[in-house]
Amino acid sequence: MEPGAELEPLDALREAAAALEPPRDGIGWPQCSGASWQPGASWEQNGCDPLVCCCSFKGHGVFFTSRPGFCLVKTVDILEQFVREGGLSALMWEVCQQHAQAASPELQETLLNKVVCLPDHLSNKLRGENLPIFLPQNYFPLLGTEIIQVLQRISDSLRGGLDCSISFVSQVLGKVCVHGRQKEILSTLVPCLTDLTKSDCIWQRMCWRLVECVPDQIKIWEVGERADVLSRLLGNLVVKNKKAQFVVTQKLLLLQYSCPTAMLQNVLGYLALDNSRRFLLIKVLQELMETWASSSAVKHSPVEQQLYISKAILICLSHLKDVEIDSHRQELFTCVMEGMKCHLDSNLPRIRCLGMIVAESISSRINTDGPILKFQVRLKQNLSLLPRRCTIKVFAVGAVLCFLAWGRSNSQLHFHHSDDDFIPYDMSADKELKKTKAPLYIRDCIEVLTGPEDVEKWEATMRVLETLIQRNTAATQEVSVELAKVLLHLEEKIYIDDFMELRQKALVAVTVTDPVPVAQYLTSQFYSLNYSLRQRMDILDVLALAAQELSRPKAPGKSKLSSVQTPYIQILPGSDSSKDWRRIVDERIRSKTRRFAKVRPVELVCAPNKFSSVAGHFFFPLIQNFDRPLVTFDLLGDDHFVLGRLAHTLAILLYFAVNTVAAAAMGKALLEFVWALRFHTDSYVRQGLLSCVSSMLLSVPSDRLLEDVIEELVETQAWLADVAEKDPDGDCRRLALQNLLLMENLKTKLEAAPS
Amino acid sequence: MIATMALPPPDPEFVLRGTAAPVHTLHFSCRSQEPEFPILFSGSANGLVQIWNLKTHRVDKTLDGHGGKSVYWVETIRGRDELLSQGRDQKICLWDLAEGRSMVTDSVSMDSVGFCRCSLLKMAQDRWLIAMPADDPDEVQVLELPSKTSVCTLKPEAGAKLGMPMCLKLWQPGFGACPFLMAGYEDGSVILWNLSMGKMLSRLACHQEPVMSLDFDSEKAKGVSGSSEKVLSVWSLDEQQNLKVHKTHELINSGISDVTIRQDRKILATAGWDYRIRIFGWKKMKPLAVLDFHTATVHCVSFSDHSRPSERLLAAGSKDHRISIWSLYNQT
């Protein structure tokens, strides 16, 4: 800052200052040594303008830049006194009066700058020796109370019939907000204003004017007040002021997603509160719905933002009146249909669920008489969607459902603690008694499953099949492929509640019993015609589970135990399997990367890895044909969900192939696979690819990595860095970061090893 | 979640094999002091009553007094010196077992051909009441033992259409008080009879099917009954001597052949047609355990009368010729 330039507009005032304190040293005005600002006296008794005092303090800003030392300390003292004793309010009041008579804009600008930036200036100058009053957390609340005082004076003078401008105060407020100190200043300002505007219309008008003149209003909305208070404080600001309208309708809702739910409720409630503002509520809802129903937004925006938009939609809906819904029914309906399509199309369960909840809510709101959209999905994980303090009575159905489910699960928990003192035994085996006897031989099972319908026998067979296969290894091997074929094509002839699980377990058991032929059969079927996506995914799941089973060291006597436990990777419809998969990888990464404390490992049973010799049969046929589309199956096109599953499965297969001979070749192939697909638009596929990279880094020996694929690794690293930085999906970013960490570890390990 | 954390149901303490026929009734006698050992009486379809030594788990003695016809009720009187057994040969035998003897000293013949088990109530020293189905198919007869004089015959009013009595339970509100009889009938109703007046006090239609078994807790004035349906019915008796349904408990499979409340009134056990024994908390009918051991219908369940609660056992007899002995919920 150049002193000259800074001082120039103050020439006029300098004379007045000179009268107060003549210059003593060469630097010029103002004087520090011995100078003291006399509270009250300076402007009342001495007839000196408070502005002058302020200018002196303003001048210090210049002074600070040139000469620290004794003068500095003195100046700070004066400043402290000035601030402590109401100088700021006097100053602002003075400017407000001046402003009414058109004062110099430059002067105002400088004053504004100094008032707001005082804490910054002082802390820059004083570093550790700053006075507490100048710390932002103390200064800005003080400034808030000072502003109230100025407003008080202005209101008095308005009542007295004198004209006054409030714009300087607005500017101060706006600038403070721009500097990010809205929380501190509003914490004192808002309660006072809330109180004062309760019954006084002059105060209300002042308040509206105050906010209207604030240049960047977004921060004002974050005050966290209830809708009615907002309405009182802000009036019809959004209607009058284009900028405010933009902030509310666009900036707050569509261009960011960080506001807490309560704030969304307040702001939208504010829009709904007055009839003159309701058209904005509808406009907002239209825009939200447009975004919600846009397939590009669903695909490319982060989950958090979609959650935010869904919340806003639900809140808007709860505010809409029936008449308004009537007039926009068709429009809403179209949006729901479009949005539903792209949400259900998504590979991420959270997005699908979110879409379903919103669609259910809208449908229940717009269809007063007709059928209501209803999904048979449990909405358990979406409790977070709910605005916590829901003060609105008519809330979306989805939300209510969640509440109910929540309440029910809670009460159930309590029930178990409050009954008799006897602890019940496990009664899960208490099922309906079946009269028919289950078959005793594998061949009989095939006959029952393929033969004519005998409902009870069929069910009994399904229930006993897994155990039979595990017990009769030799008999199973004779018919393994045939059995796998039967099971793969098996349809649920009658309802059994865990049919999918039983079928999967049986298939896994067959694969484990006779790995090579069955794996060959399954992998060949994965790429053949005439299978549903469900069946193809079943194949993937079975291969992954069987690989796990085979690679798990198993004590001879304990085989039964392991099959009783629920498998690590439980891939059933509805369960989010990718989470489990990732958990395995995550755990592995965790165990590799950070070792703060040594955990003594549980003594493991030693056994040969049975997966070792057959891993190739599982892996290579799967990775071969992914880029050759069939009439019914196009992995690179519409069936990207299966592609995502395939990527995850390949990652798992390689992960379980750790320490096997084939691992290196598998890793190389997998890296090529990843490289070919790395820019896939679907985040689920990208997550799968990133898991593949993790598996590769973990399973392939590091010397082989260096020998075979060092160049690819370097390229991959660049890609990972890119993903970690730019990917819209949070999970992708996290996975990429973990991969980078793994690479870093690999590097340090190599450096540490003697070459 | 919680169900998966629960312990798996226990195995039987031990199993008694060797009845060579479906077991229809069981009765413990474990109260006597050392050196006497606890014993269990079993009555089976081949007409034999077997006395099991619960120390050695072997049959000590076999009583054959029903001519090969199924025995479906046994009960001791005078400690373990005398035993009553009811058989399908339409006879109730009184056995003298004192000092190693085993002979029928007396018998009462019944005309009923039903399956209704008798019920015994001790009124005073050496004086008992026994309720049993009477000559008329829908009547119940109460005799005094050992004199065998008829106390009363409980005859429903004409047109009540109750059918045959299926199960009986004699009880009295306090020792020396006037005795009552709870009887379950073929039409599914449970009836409270006043014996001194021979009058029906209350009738509760709590099942659609014949009542197979009932038990009554006179302290809580609450009883439980099972039928061939899928429900257990819990009913209560109010001060005006009216029976009211308290609650019903839905079961997974239909058919209850026996239900017994433990002497301490804490748990009850049911014998199911689905081969399973079920244990409930008596206070709230909270399901506690499902014991799946037998491979055929369970016919009877009985709790032991050990004087020490921690030794108490549960026995179940089944059509699969086995008697399973369980130790459950006896740590107080």
PDB file of N, CA and C in Angstrom, chain A residues 71-136:
ATOM      1  N   CYS A  71       5.534   3.542  18.459  1.00  0.00           N
ATOM      2  CA  CYS A  71       4.357   4.194  17.894  1.00  0.00           C
ATOM      3  C   CYS A  71       3.241   3.179  17.663  1.00  0.00           C
ATOM      4  N   LEU A  72       3.653   2.059  17.192  1.00  0.00           N
ATOM      5  CA  LEU A  72       2.683   1.007  16.885  1.00  0.00           C
ATOM      6  C   LEU A  72       1.887   0.643  18.136  1.00  0.00           C
ATOM      7  N   VAL A  73       2.610   0.392  19.196  1.00  0.00           N
ATOM      8  CA  VAL A  73       1.951   0.007  20.435  1.00  0.00           C
ATOM      9  C   VAL A  73       0.962   1.088  20.851  1.00  0.00           C
ATOM     10  N   LYS A  74       1.417   2.273  20.734  1.00  0.00           N
ATOM     11  CA  LYS A  74       0.577   3.406  21.143  1.00  0.00           C
ATOM     12  C   LYS A  74      -0.686   3.445  20.287  1.00  0.00           C
ATOM     13  N   THR A  75      -0.469   3.311  18.999  1.00  0.00           N
ATOM     14  CA  THR A  75      -1.603   3.353  18.078  1.00  0.00           C
ATOM     15  C   THR A  75      -2.609   2.260  18.402  1.00  0.00           C
ATOM     16  N   VAL A  76      -2.076   1.105  18.697  1.00  0.00           N
ATOM     17  CA  VAL A  76      -2.969  -0.011  19.009  1.00  0.00           C
ATOM     18  C   VAL A  76      -3.786   0.310  20.242  1.00  0.00           C
ATOM     19  N   ASP A  77      -3.121   0.952  21.206  1.00  0.00           N
ATOM     20  CA  ASP A  77      -3.847   1.350  22.419  1.00  0.00           C
ATOM     21  C   ASP A  77      -5.019   2.251  22.062  1.00  0.00           C
ATOM     22  N   ILE A  78      -4.695   3.229  21.240  1.00  0.00           N
ATOM     23  CA  ILE A  78      -5.756   4.168  20.868  1.00  0.00           C
ATOM     24  C   ILE A  78      -6.879   3.440  20.158  1.00  0.00           C
ATOM     25  N   LEU A  79      -6.480   2.584  19.263  1.00  0.00           N
ATOM     26  CA  LEU A  79      -7.477   1.848  18.506  1.00  0.00           C
ATOM     27  C   LEU A  79      -8.349   1.017  19.424  1.00  0.00           C
ATOM     28  N   GLU A  80      -7.708   0.380  20.359  1.00  0.00           N
ATOM     29  CA  GLU A  80      -8.471  -0.468  21.261  1.00  0.00           C
ATOM     30  C   GLU A  80      -9.504   0.353  22.011  1.00  0.00           C
ATOM     31  N   GLN A  81      -9.013   1.505  22.494  1.00  0.00           N
ATOM     32  CA  GLN A  81      -9.908   2.397  23.227  1.00  0.00           C
ATOM     33  C   GLN A  81     -11.068   2.813  22.329  1.00  0.00           C
ATOM     34  N   PHE A  82     -10.708   3.117  21.119  1.00  0.00           N
ATOM     35  CA  PHE A  82     -11.706   3.567  20.150  1.00  0.00           C
ATOM     36  C   PHE A  82     -12.775   2.498  19.943  1.00  0.00           C
ATOM     37  N   VAL A  83     -12.304   1.312  19.718  1.00  0.00           N
ATOM     38  CA  VAL A  83     -13.246   0.230  19.433  1.00  0.00           C
ATOM     39  C   VAL A  83     -14.062  -0.102  20.664  1.00  0.00           C
ATOM     40  N   ARG A  84     -13.379  -0.142  21.777  1.00  0.00           N
ATOM     41  CA  ARG A  84     -14.043  -0.560  23.007  1.00  0.00           C
ATOM     42  C   ARG A  84     -15.151   0.401  23.398  1.00  0.00           C
ATOM     43  N   GLU A  85     -14.951   1.670  23.085  1.00  0.00           N
ATOM     44  CA  GLU A  85     -15.902   2.640  23.631  1.00  0.00           C
ATOM     45  C   GLU A  85     -16.858   3.168  22.583  1.00  0.00           C
ATOM     46  N   GLY A  86     -17.205   2.314  21.682  1.00  0.00           N
ATOM     47  CA  GLY A  86     -18.293   2.681  20.788  1.00  0.00           C
ATOM     48  C   GLY A  86     -17.887   3.522  19.608  1.00  0.00           C
ATOM     49  N   GLY A  87     -16.627   3.606  19.348  1.00  0.00           N
ATOM     50  CA  GLY A  87     -16.153   4.391  18.219  1.00  0.00           C
ATOM     51  C   GLY A  87     -16.710   3.927  16.886  1.00  0.00           C
ATOM     52  N   LEU A  88     -16.830   2.621  16.746  1.00  0.00           N
ATOM     53  CA  LEU A  88     -17.276   2.079  15.461  1.00  0.00           C
ATOM     54  C   LEU A  88     -18.686   2.535  15.131  1.00  0.00           C
ATOM     55  N   SER A  89     -19.546   2.471  16.125  1.00  0.00           N
ATOM     56  CA  SER A  89     -20.922   2.857  15.846  1.00  0.00           C
ATOM     57  C   SER A  89     -20.978   4.353  15.546  1.00  0.00           C
ATOM     58  N   ALA A  90     -20.196   5.123  16.290  1.00  0.00           N
ATOM     59  CA  ALA A  90     -20.183   6.551  16.033  1.00  0.00           C
ATOM     60  C   ALA A  90     -19.720   6.816  14.607  1.00  0.00           C
ATOM     61  N   LEU A  91     -18.718   6.089  14.223  1.00  0.00           N
ATOM     62  CA  LEU A  91     -18.177   6.254  12.883  1.00  0.00           C
ATOM     63  C   LEU A  91     -19.220   5.928  11.821  1.00  0.00           C
ATOM     64  N   MET A  92     -19.861   4.783  11.999  1.00  0.00           N
ATOM     65  CA  MET A  92     -20.828   4.370  10.982  1.00  0.00           C
ATOM     66  C   MET A  92     -22.000   5.341  10.937  1.00  0.00           C
ATOM     67  N   TRP A  93     -22.398   5.734  12.080  1.00  0.00           N
ATOM     68  CA  TRP A  93     -23.520   6.692  12.161  1.00  0.00           C
ATOM     69  C   TRP A  93     -23.158   7.959  11.413  1.00  0.00           C
ATOM     70  N   GLU A  94     -21.942   8.414  11.625  1.00  0.00           N
ATOM     71  CA  GLU A  94     -21.480   9.622  10.957  1.00  0.00           C
ATOM     72  C   GLU A  94     -21.551   9.441   9.437  1.00  0.00           C
ATOM     73  N   VAL A  95     -21.044   8.290   8.980  1.00  0.00           N
ATOM     74  CA  VAL A  95     -21.047   8.052   7.534  1.00  0.00           C
ATOM     75  C   VAL A  95     -22.470   7.995   7.007  1.00  0.00           C
ATOM     76  N   CYS A  96     -23.341   7.381   7.787  1.00  0.00           N
ATOM     77  CA  CYS A  96     -24.728   7.283   7.348  1.00  0.00           C
ATOM     78  C   CYS A  96     -25.324   8.669   7.175  1.00  0.00           C
ATOM     79  N   GLN A  97     -25.004   9.550   8.128  1.00  0.00           N
ATOM     80  CA  GLN A  97     -25.527  10.916   8.014  1.00  0.00           C
ATOM     81  C   GLN A  97     -24.944  11.592   6.789  1.00  0.00           C
ATOM     82  N   GLN A  98     -23.612  11.445   6.663  1.00  0.00           N
ATOM     83  CA  GLN A  98     -22.923  12.040   5.534  1.00  0.00           C
ATOM     84  C   GLN A  98     -23.506  11.535   4.232  1.00  0.00           C
ATOM     85  N   HIS A  99     -23.771  10.264   4.277  1.00  0.00           N
ATOM     86  CA  HIS A  99     -24.217   9.614   3.060  1.00  0.00           C
ATOM     87  C   HIS A  99     -25.498  10.234   2.560  1.00  0.00           C
ATOM     88  N   ALA A 100     -26.333  10.609   3.522  1.00  0.00           N
ATOM     89  CA  ALA A 100     -27.580  11.237   3.137  1.00  0.00           C
ATOM     90  C   ALA A 100     -27.295  12.518   2.360  1.00  0.00           C
ATOM     91  N   GLN A 101     -26.149  13.135   2.669  1.00  0.00           N
ATOM     92  CA  GLN A 101     -25.823  14.356   1.932  1.00  0.00           C
ATOM     93  C   GLN A 101     -24.735  14.072   0.895  1.00  0.00           C
ATOM     94  N   ALA A 102     -24.686  12.872   0.429  1.00  0.00           N
ATOM     95  CA  ALA A 102     -23.764  12.493  -0.643  1.00  0.00           C
ATOM     96  C   ALA A 102     -22.310  12.776  -0.308  1.00  0.00           C
ATOM     97  N   ALA A 103     -21.686  11.927   0.421  1.00  0.00           N
ATOM     98  CA  ALA A 103     -20.277  12.083   0.747  1.00  0.00           C
ATOM     99  C   ALA A 103     -19.421  11.450  -0.351  1.00  0.00           C
ATOM    100  N   SER A 104     -18.123  11.615  -0.194  1.00  0.00           N
ATOM    101  CA  SER A 104     -17.244  11.102  -1.238  1.00  0.00           C
ATOM    102  C   SER A 104     -17.241   9.582  -1.230  1.00  0.00           C
ATOM    103  N   PRO A 105     -17.448   8.969  -2.346  1.00  0.00           N
ATOM    104  CA  PRO A 105     -17.514   7.505  -2.400  1.00  0.00           C
ATOM    105  C   PRO A 105     -16.176   6.862  -2.069  1.00  0.00           C
ATOM    106  N   GLU A 106     -15.093   7.499  -2.448  1.00  0.00           N
ATOM    107  CA  GLU A 106     -13.788   6.898  -2.167  1.00  0.00           C
ATOM    108  C   GLU A 106     -13.561   6.785  -0.669  1.00  0.00           C
ATOM    109  N   LEU A 107     -13.918   7.885  -0.002  1.00  0.00           N
ATOM    110  CA  LEU A 107     -13.737   7.893   1.441  1.00  0.00           C
ATOM    111  C   LEU A 107     -14.536   6.748   2.065  1.00  0.00           C
ATOM    112  N   GLN A 108     -15.750   6.635   1.601  1.00  0.00           N
ATOM    113  CA  GLN A 108     -16.603   5.564   2.142  1.00  0.00           C
ATOM    114  C   GLN A 108     -15.987   4.198   1.911  1.00  0.00           C
ATOM    115  N   GLU A 109     -15.471   4.053   0.707  1.00  0.00           N
ATOM    116  CA  GLU A 109     -14.878   2.775   0.329  1.00  0.00           C
ATOM    117  C   GLU A 109     -13.726   2.446   1.277  1.00  0.00           C
ATOM    118  N   THR A 110     -12.877   3.454   1.507  1.00  0.00           N
ATOM    119  CA  THR A 110     -11.723   3.210   2.374  1.00  0.00           C
ATOM    120  C   THR A 110     -12.175   2.901   3.784  1.00  0.00           C
ATOM    121  N   LEU A 111     -13.143   3.692   4.245  1.00  0.00           N
ATOM    122  CA  LEU A 111     -13.625   3.473   5.607  1.00  0.00           C
ATOM    123  C   LEU A 111     -14.171   2.051   5.750  1.00  0.00           C
ATOM    124  N   LEU A 112     -14.940   1.687   4.767  1.00  0.00           N
ATOM    125  CA  LEU A 112     -15.533   0.356   4.763  1.00  0.00           C
ATOM    126  C   LEU A 112     -14.445  -0.700   4.871  1.00  0.00           C
ATOM    127  N   ASN A 113     -13.449  -0.491   4.064  1.00  0.00           N
ATOM    128  CA  ASN A 113     -12.336  -1.426   4.032  1.00  0.00           C
ATOM    129  C   ASN A 113     -11.678  -1.534   5.407  1.00  0.00           C
ATOM    130  N   LYS A 114     -11.461  -0.381   6.008  1.00  0.00           N
ATOM    131  CA  LYS A 114     -10.744  -0.378   7.282  1.00  0.00           C
ATOM    132  C   LYS A 114     -11.574  -0.993   8.399  1.00  0.00           C
ATOM    133  N   VAL A 115     -12.850  -0.672   8.407  1.00  0.00           N
ATOM    134  CA  VAL A 115     -13.706  -1.184   9.481  1.00  0.00           C
ATOM    135  C   VAL A 115     -13.729  -2.714   9.439  1.00  0.00           C
ATOM    136  N   VAL A 116     -13.859  -3.230   8.225  1.00  0.00           N
ATOM    137  CA  VAL A 116     -14.021  -4.672   8.113  1.00  0.00           C
ATOM    138  C   VAL A 116     -12.687  -5.401   8.259  1.00  0.00           C
ATOM    139  N   CYS A 117     -11.634  -4.768   7.741  1.00  0.00           N
ATOM    140  CA  CYS A 117     -10.364  -5.488   7.714  1.00  0.00           C
ATOM    141  C   CYS A 117      -9.486  -5.202   8.919  1.00  0.00           C
ATOM    142  N   LEU A 118      -9.986  -4.424   9.828  1.00  0.00           N
ATOM    143  CA  LEU A 118      -9.172  -4.081  10.990  1.00  0.00           C
ATOM    144  C   LEU A 118      -8.528  -5.290  11.657  1.00  0.00           C
ATOM    145  N   PRO A 119      -9.289  -6.360  11.940  1.00  0.00           N
ATOM    146  CA  PRO A 119      -8.646  -7.518  12.588  1.00  0.00           C
ATOM    147  C   PRO A 119      -7.517  -8.101  11.740  1.00  0.00           C
ATOM    148  N   ASP A 120      -7.711  -8.114  10.430  1.00  0.00           N
ATOM    149  CA  ASP A 120      -6.674  -8.675   9.556  1.00  0.00           C
ATOM    150  C   ASP A 120      -5.410  -7.819   9.611  1.00  0.00           C
ATOM    151  N   HIS A 121      -5.621  -6.512   9.472  1.00  0.00           N
ATOM    152  CA  HIS A 121      -4.476  -5.607   9.501  1.00  0.00           C
ATOM    153  C   HIS A 121      -3.683  -5.769  10.782  1.00  0.00           C
ATOM    154  N   LEU A 122      -4.440  -5.732  11.873  1.00  0.00           N
ATOM    155  CA  LEU A 122      -3.762  -5.767  13.167  1.00  0.00           C
ATOM    156  C   LEU A 122      -3.049  -7.089  13.392  1.00  0.00           C
ATOM    157  N   SER A 123      -3.702  -8.161  12.993  1.00  0.00           N
ATOM    158  CA  SER A 123      -3.035  -9.447  13.250  1.00  0.00           C
ATOM    159  C   SER A 123      -1.819  -9.602  12.351  1.00  0.00           C
ATOM    160  N   ASN A 124      -1.888  -9.029  11.165  1.00  0.00           N
ATOM    161  CA  ASN A 124      -0.708  -9.046  10.300  1.00  0.00           C
ATOM    162  C   ASN A 124       0.445  -8.299  10.951  1.00  0.00           C
ATOM    163  N   LYS A 125       0.074  -7.231  11.576  1.00  0.00           N
ATOM    164  CA  LYS A 125       1.103  -6.341  12.106  1.00  0.00           C
ATOM    165  C   LYS A 125       1.652  -6.855  13.436  1.00  0.00           C
ATOM    166  N   LEU A 126       0.711  -7.278  14.266  1.00  0.00           N
ATOM    167  CA  LEU A 126       1.116  -7.590  15.638  1.00  0.00           C
ATOM    168  C   LEU A 126       1.476  -9.053  15.841  1.00  0.00           C
ATOM    169  N   ARG A 127       1.094  -9.871  14.907  1.00  0.00           N
ATOM    170  CA  ARG A 127       1.365 -11.314  15.034  1.00  0.00           C
ATOM    171  C   ARG A 127       0.841 -11.855  16.368  1.00  0.00           C
ATOM    172  N   GLY A 128       1.743 -12.361  17.158  1.00  0.00           N
ATOM    173  CA  GLY A 128       1.320 -13.000  18.399  1.00  0.00           C
ATOM    174  C   GLY A 128       0.846 -12.046  19.479  1.00  0.00           C
ATOM    175  N   GLU A 129       1.130 -10.749  19.291  1.00  0.00           N
ATOM    176  CA  GLU A 129       0.825  -9.830  20.401  1.00  0.00           C
ATOM    177  C   GLU A 129      -0.503  -9.130  20.208  1.00  0.00           C
ATOM    178  N   ASN A 130      -1.306  -9.654  19.371  1.00  0.00           N
ATOM    179  CA  ASN A 130      -2.596  -9.020  19.109  1.00  0.00           C
ATOM    180  C   ASN A 130      -3.442  -8.962  20.376  1.00  0.00           C
ATOM    181  N   LEU A 131      -4.250  -7.924  20.471  1.00  0.00           N
ATOM    182  CA  LEU A 131      -5.136  -7.804  21.630  1.00  0.00           C
ATOM    183  C   LEU A 131      -6.392  -8.642  21.397  1.00  0.00           C
ATOM    184  N   PRO A 132      -6.925  -9.165  22.466  1.00  0.00           N
ATOM    185  CA  PRO A 132      -8.089 -10.059  22.293  1.00  0.00           C
ATOM    186  C   PRO A 132      -9.258  -9.381  21.584  1.00  0.00           C
ATOM    187  N   ILE A 133      -9.413  -8.120  21.812  1.00  0.00           N
ATOM    188  CA  ILE A 133     -10.585  -7.468  21.226  1.00  0.00           C
ATOM    189  C   ILE A 133     -10.522  -7.448  19.706  1.00  0.00           C
ATOM    190  N   PHE A 134      -9.307  -7.546  19.168  1.00  0.00           N
ATOM    191  CA  PHE A 134      -9.174  -7.508  17.709  1.00  0.00           C
ATOM    192  C   PHE A 134      -9.189  -8.891  17.064  1.00  0.00           C
ATOM    193  N   LEU A 135      -9.329  -9.890  17.868  1.00  0.00           N
ATOM    194  CA  LEU A 135      -9.464 -11.225  17.275  1.00  0.00           C
ATOM    195  C   LEU A 135     -10.837 -11.321  16.606  1.00  0.00           C
ATOM    196  N   PRO A 136     -10.893 -11.943  15.467  1.00  0.00           N
ATOM    197  CA  PRO A 136     -12.163 -11.969  14.715  1.00  0.00           C
ATOM    198  C   PRO A 136     -13.342 -12.449  15.554  1.00  0.00           C
TER     199      PRO A 136
END
